[in-house]
Every structure is written in C-alpha cells, then in structure tokens.
C-alpha cells in the first residue's frame, strides 16, 4: 500500500520507490548497468587520447639534480604571512630541499643519476 497517497502535498512516484522509501530492484540494477557502461566508455576514451606511443619523445637517460632547490621559492619573494615571513621562508625552503632529496633518491634507484655529477 502506498502511504504517500494519504498525505497531502506528497506525490507518489512508482518509478523511484516501492512505497516504503526503498528503490525497486529493477531500477537499481539498470542504473548499475548504465554506470558500468559509462565507465567502460570513459576507459576507452582515455586510452585513445594518448595516441601512438612511437610518436612520444625519447625518455631522458639521466636526471640532473639542482644545486639550489629553493631558488624558485626564493625568487617569489618573502611569503605574505605578516609577522611570520622568516619562519615561513625557512619551512618553504626545507620542503623544497626534501622534495629534491626524495626525487634524487628515486632517480638514483632508477639509475638515472650521472655518477660524475655527484
């Protein structure tokens, strides 16, 4: 029995629920199938986007390590944090140095560092 008919101002929608506020099994199954189809079609589009792998540029054999990791951050000027510019600058530089250290470690693990540069 649909209880929505007995309440004023409430419309019953037979497609969205079974009267108890629960979605019907057939509508949820078709919605799942539709979502699965959308996922499959998006996956095909992503793969086609990259095109021909032979046209990609050659991967570099070595990765250079910077001598001044914080140069870009320093070039932007003092951080706009009133009263905390100096401390913030030190933290930004520390984060940049750590990022370069981790990147260098990954490059070394992949044998992309030139031993002469170290």
Coordinates of N, CA and C in Angstrom, one line a residue:
X1 N 0.8 -1.2 0.0 CA 0.0 0.0 0.0 C 0.9 1.2 0.0
X2 N 0.6 2.2 -0.9 CA 1.3 3.4 -1.0 C 0.8 4.4 0.0
X3 N 1.7 4.7 1.0 CA 1.2 5.6 2.1 C 1.3 7.1 1.6
X4 N 2.0 7.4 0.5 CA 2.2 8.7 0.0 C 0.8 9.3 -0.4
X5 N -0.1 8.5 -0.9 CA -1.4 9.0 -1.3 C -2.2 9.6 -0.2
X6 N -2.0 9.1 1.0 CA -2.8 9.5 2.1 C -2.3 10.9 2.7
X7 N -1.1 11.3 2.3 CA -0.5 12.5 2.9 C -0.7 13.7 1.9
X8 N -1.2 14.8 2.4 CA -1.4 15.9 1.5 C -0.1 16.5 1.1
X9 N 0.0 16.9 -0.2 CA 1.2 17.6 -0.7 C 2.4 16.6 -1.0
X10 N 2.2 15.3 -0.9 CA 3.2 14.4 -1.3 C 2.7 13.6 -2.4
X11 N 3.6 13.5 -3.5 CA 3.2 12.8 -4.7 C 3.9 11.4 -4.6
X12 N 3.2 10.4 -5.1 CA 3.8 9.1 -5.1 C 4.5 8.9 -6.5
X13 N 5.6 8.4 -6.5 CA 6.4 8.1 -7.8 C 6.6 6.7 -7.8
X14 N 5.9 6.0 -8.6 CA 6.1 4.5 -8.7 C 7.4 4.1 -9.3
X15 N 8.1 4.9 -10.0 CA 9.3 4.5 -10.6 C 10.5 4.6 -9.6
X16 N 10.4 5.5 -8.6 CA 11.6 5.7 -7.8 C 11.6 4.9 -6.5
X17 N 10.4 4.5 -6.0 CA 10.4 3.7 -4.8 C 9.2 2.7 -4.8
X18 N 9.1 1.8 -3.9 CA 8.1 0.9 -3.8 C 7.0 1.2 -2.7
X19 N 7.0 2.5 -2.3 CA 6.1 2.9 -1.2 C 6.7 2.9 0.1
X20 N 7.7 2.2 0.3 CA 8.4 2.1 1.6 C 9.7 3.0 1.7
X21 N 9.9 3.8 0.6 CA 11.1 4.6 0.6 C 12.3 3.9 0.0
X22 N 12.1 2.6 -0.4 CA 13.2 1.8 -0.9 C 13.1 1.8 -2.5
X23 N 14.3 1.9 -3.1 CA 14.3 1.8 -4.6 C 14.0 0.4 -5.0
X24 N 13.3 0.2 -6.1 CA 13.0 -1.1 -6.6 C 14.2 -1.8 -7.1
X25 N 14.2 -3.1 -7.1 CA 15.4 -3.8 -7.5 C 15.7 -3.7 -9.0
X26 N 14.7 -3.5 -9.8 CA 14.9 -3.4 -11.3 C 15.5 -2.1 -11.6
X27 N 15.1 -1.0 -11.0 CA 15.7 0.3 -11.3 C 17.1 0.4 -10.8
X28 N 17.5 -0.2 -9.7 CA 18.8 -0.1 -9.2 C 19.8 -1.0 -10.1
X29 N 19.3 -2.1 -10.6 CA 20.1 -2.9 -11.5 C 20.4 -2.2 -12.8
X30 N 19.4 -1.6 -13.4 CA 19.6 -0.9 -14.6 C 20.5 0.3 -14.4
X31 N 20.4 1.0 -13.3 CA 21.3 2.1 -13.0 C 22.7 1.6 -12.9
X32 N 22.9 0.5 -12.3 CA 24.3 -0.1 -12.1 C 24.8 -0.4 -13.5
X33 N 24.0 -1.0 -14.3 CA 24.5 -1.4 -15.7 C 24.9 -0.1 -16.5
X34 N 24.1 0.9 -16.3 CA 24.3 2.2 -17.1 C 25.6 2.8 -16.6
X35 N 25.9 2.8 -15.3 CA 27.1 3.3 -14.7 C 28.3 2.5 -15.2
X36 N 28.2 1.2 -15.2 CA 29.2 0.3 -15.7 C 29.6 0.6 -17.2
X37 N 28.5 0.8 -18.0 CA 28.8 1.2 -19.4 C 29.5 2.5 -19.5
X38 N 29.1 3.5 -18.7 CA 29.8 4.8 -18.8 C 31.3 4.6 -18.4
X39 N 31.6 3.8 -17.4 CA 33.0 3.6 -17.0 C 33.8 3.0 -18.1
X40 N 33.2 2.0 -18.8 CA 33.9 1.3 -19.9 C 34.1 2.3 -21.0
X41 N 33.1 3.1 -21.4 CA 33.3 4.0 -22.5 C 34.4 5.1 -22.2
X42 N 34.4 5.5 -20.9 CA 35.5 6.5 -20.5 C 36.8 5.9 -20.5
X43 N 37.0 4.6 -20.2 CA 38.3 4.0 -20.2 C 38.8 3.9 -21.7
X44 N 37.9 3.6 -22.6 CA 38.3 3.6 -24.0 C 38.7 5.0 -24.5
X45 N 38.0 6.0 -24.1 CA 38.4 7.3 -24.5 C 39.8 7.7 -24.0
X46 N 40.1 7.4 -22.7 CA 41.4 7.7 -22.1 C 42.5 7.1 -22.9
X47 N 42.3 5.8 -23.2 CA 43.3 5.1 -23.9 C 43.6 5.7 -25.3
X48 N 42.5 6.0 -26.0 CA 42.7 6.6 -27.3 C 43.3 8.0 -27.3
X49 N 43.2 8.7 -26.2 CA 43.7 10.0 -26.1 C 45.2 10.1 -26.3
X50 N 45.9 9.1 -25.8 CA 47.4 9.2 -25.9 C 47.9 8.9 -27.3
X51 N 47.1 8.2 -28.1 CA 47.6 8.0 -29.5 C 48.7 7.0 -29.6
X52 N 49.5 7.3 -30.6 CA 50.6 6.4 -31.0 C 51.8 6.6 -30.1
X53 N 52.2 5.5 -29.4 CA 53.4 5.6 -28.5 C 54.7 5.9 -29.2
X54 N 54.8 5.5 -30.5 CA 56.0 5.7 -31.2 C 56.3 7.2 -31.4
X55 N 55.3 8.0 -31.4 CA 55.5 9.4 -31.6 C 55.9 10.2 -30.4
X56 N 55.9 9.5 -29.2 CA 56.3 10.2 -28.0 C 57.8 10.5 -28.0
X57 N 58.3 11.5 -27.3 CA 59.7 11.8 -27.3 C 60.5 10.7 -26.5
X58 N 61.7 10.6 -26.8 CA 62.6 9.6 -26.1 C 62.7 10.1 -24.6
X59 N 62.7 9.1 -23.7 CA 62.8 9.4 -22.3 C 64.3 9.8 -22.0
X60 N 64.5 10.8 -21.1 CA 65.9 11.1 -20.8 C 66.6 10.0 -20.1
X61 N 67.9 9.9 -20.4 CA 68.7 8.8 -19.8 C 69.2 9.2 -18.4
X62 N 69.4 10.5 -18.1 CA 69.8 10.9 -16.8 C 69.0 12.1 -16.4
X63 N 68.9 12.3 -15.1 CA 68.1 13.4 -14.5 C 69.1 14.3 -13.7
X64 N 69.2 15.6 -14.1 CA 70.1 16.4 -13.3 C 69.5 16.8 -11.9
X65 N 70.4 16.9 -11.0 CA 70.0 17.3 -9.6 C 70.4 18.8 -9.4
X66 N 69.4 19.6 -9.0 CA 69.7 21.0 -8.8 C 70.6 21.3 -7.6
X67 N 71.4 22.3 -7.7 CA 72.3 22.7 -6.6 C 71.6 23.7 -5.7
X68 N 70.5 24.3 -6.1 CA 69.8 25.2 -5.3 C 68.3 24.9 -5.3
X69 N 67.8 24.0 -4.5 CA 66.5 23.5 -4.5 C 65.4 24.6 -4.3
X70 N 65.8 25.6 -3.5 CA 64.8 26.7 -3.1 C 64.8 27.9 -4.0
X71 N 65.5 27.8 -5.1 CA 65.7 29.0 -6.0 C 64.4 29.6 -6.5
X72 N 63.5 28.7 -6.9 CA 62.2 29.2 -7.4 C 61.4 29.9 -6.2
X73 N 61.4 29.3 -5.1 CA 60.6 29.8 -3.9 C 61.2 31.1 -3.5
X74 N 62.6 31.2 -3.5 CA 63.2 32.5 -3.1 C 63.0 33.6 -4.1
X75 N 62.9 33.2 -5.4 CA 62.7 34.2 -6.4 C 61.3 34.8 -6.3
X76 N 60.3 34.2 -5.6 CA 59.0 34.8 -5.5 C 58.9 35.8 -4.4
X77 N 60.0 36.0 -3.6 CA 60.0 37.0 -2.6 C 59.6 36.4 -1.2
X78 N 59.4 37.3 -0.3 CA 59.1 36.9 1.1 C 57.6 36.4 1.1
X79 N 57.3 35.4 1.9 CA 56.0 34.9 2.0 C 55.1 36.0 2.6
X80 N 53.9 36.1 2.1 CA 52.9 37.2 2.7 C 52.2 36.7 4.0
X81 N 53.0 36.4 5.0 CA 52.5 36.0 6.2 C 53.0 37.0 7.3
X82 N 52.1 37.9 7.6 CA 52.5 39.0 8.5 C 53.1 38.5 9.8
X83 N 54.3 38.9 10.1 CA 55.0 38.6 11.3 C 55.6 37.2 11.3
X84 N 55.4 36.4 10.3 CA 56.0 35.1 10.2 C 56.7 34.8 8.9
X85 N 57.2 35.9 8.2 CA 57.8 35.7 6.9 C 59.1 34.9 7.0
X86 N 59.9 35.2 8.0 CA 61.2 34.5 8.1 C 61.0 33.0 8.4
X87 N 60.1 32.7 9.3 CA 59.9 31.3 9.6 C 59.3 30.5 8.5
X88 N 58.3 31.1 7.8 CA 57.6 30.5 6.7 C 58.6 30.3 5.5
X89 N 59.5 31.2 5.3 CA 60.5 31.1 4.3 C 61.4 29.9 4.6
X90 N 61.8 29.7 5.8 CA 62.7 28.6 6.2 C 61.9 27.2 5.9
X91 N 60.6 27.2 6.3 CA 59.9 26.0 6.1 C 59.7 25.7 4.6
X92 N 59.4 26.7 3.8 CA 59.3 26.5 2.4 C 60.6 26.0 1.8
X93 N 61.7 26.5 2.2 CA 63.0 26.0 1.7 C 63.2 24.6 2.1
X94 N 62.9 24.3 3.4 CA 63.1 22.9 3.9 C 62.2 21.9 3.1
X95 N 61.0 22.3 2.7 CA 60.1 21.4 1.9 C 60.7 21.2 0.5
X96 N 61.2 22.3 -0.1 CA 61.9 22.2 -1.4 C 63.1 21.3 -1.3
X97 N 63.9 21.4 -0.3 CA 65.1 20.6 -0.2 C 64.7 19.1 0.0
X98 N 63.7 18.9 0.8 CA 63.3 17.5 1.0 C 62.7 16.9 -0.3
X99 N 62.0 17.7 -1.1 CA 61.4 17.2 -2.3 C 62.6 16.8 -3.3
X100 N 63.6 17.7 -3.4 CA 64.8 17.4 -4.2 C 65.5 16.1 -3.7
X101 N 65.6 16.0 -2.4 CA 66.3 14.8 -1.9 C 65.5 13.5 -2.2
X102 N 64.2 13.5 -2.1 CA 63.4 12.4 -2.5 C 63.4 12.1 -4.0
X103 N 63.3 13.2 -4.8 CA 63.4 13.0 -6.2 C 64.8 12.4 -6.6
X104 N 65.8 12.9 -6.0 CA 67.2 12.4 -6.3 C 67.3 10.9 -5.9
X105 N 66.7 10.5 -4.8 CA 66.7 9.1 -4.4 C 66.0 8.2 -5.4
X106 N 64.9 8.7 -5.8 CA 64.1 7.9 -6.8 C 64.9 7.8 -8.1
X107 N 65.5 8.9 -8.6 CA 66.3 8.9 -9.8 C 67.5 8.0 -9.6
X108 N 68.1 8.0 -8.4 CA 69.3 7.1 -8.2 C 68.8 5.6 -8.2
X109 N 67.6 5.3 -7.7 CA 67.1 4.0 -7.7 C 66.8 3.5 -9.1
X110 N 66.4 4.4 -10.0 CA 66.2 4.1 -11.4 C 67.4 4.2 -12.2
X111 N 68.5 4.4 -11.6 CA 69.8 4.6 -12.3 C 69.8 5.7 -13.3
X112 N 69.2 6.8 -12.9 CA 69.1 8.0 -13.8 C 70.1 9.1 -13.4
X113 N 70.9 8.9 -12.4 CA 71.8 9.9 -11.9 C 73.2 9.6 -12.6
X114 N 73.8 10.7 -13.0 CA 75.2 10.5 -13.5 C 76.2 10.6 -12.3
X115 N 77.0 9.5 -12.2 CA 77.9 9.4 -11.1 C 78.9 10.6 -11.0
X116 N 79.2 11.1 -12.2 CA 80.2 12.3 -12.2 C 79.6 13.5 -11.6
X117 N 78.3 13.7 -11.7 CA 77.6 14.9 -11.2 C 77.6 14.9 -9.6
X118 N 77.6 13.8 -9.0 CA 77.6 13.7 -7.6 C 78.9 14.0 -7.1

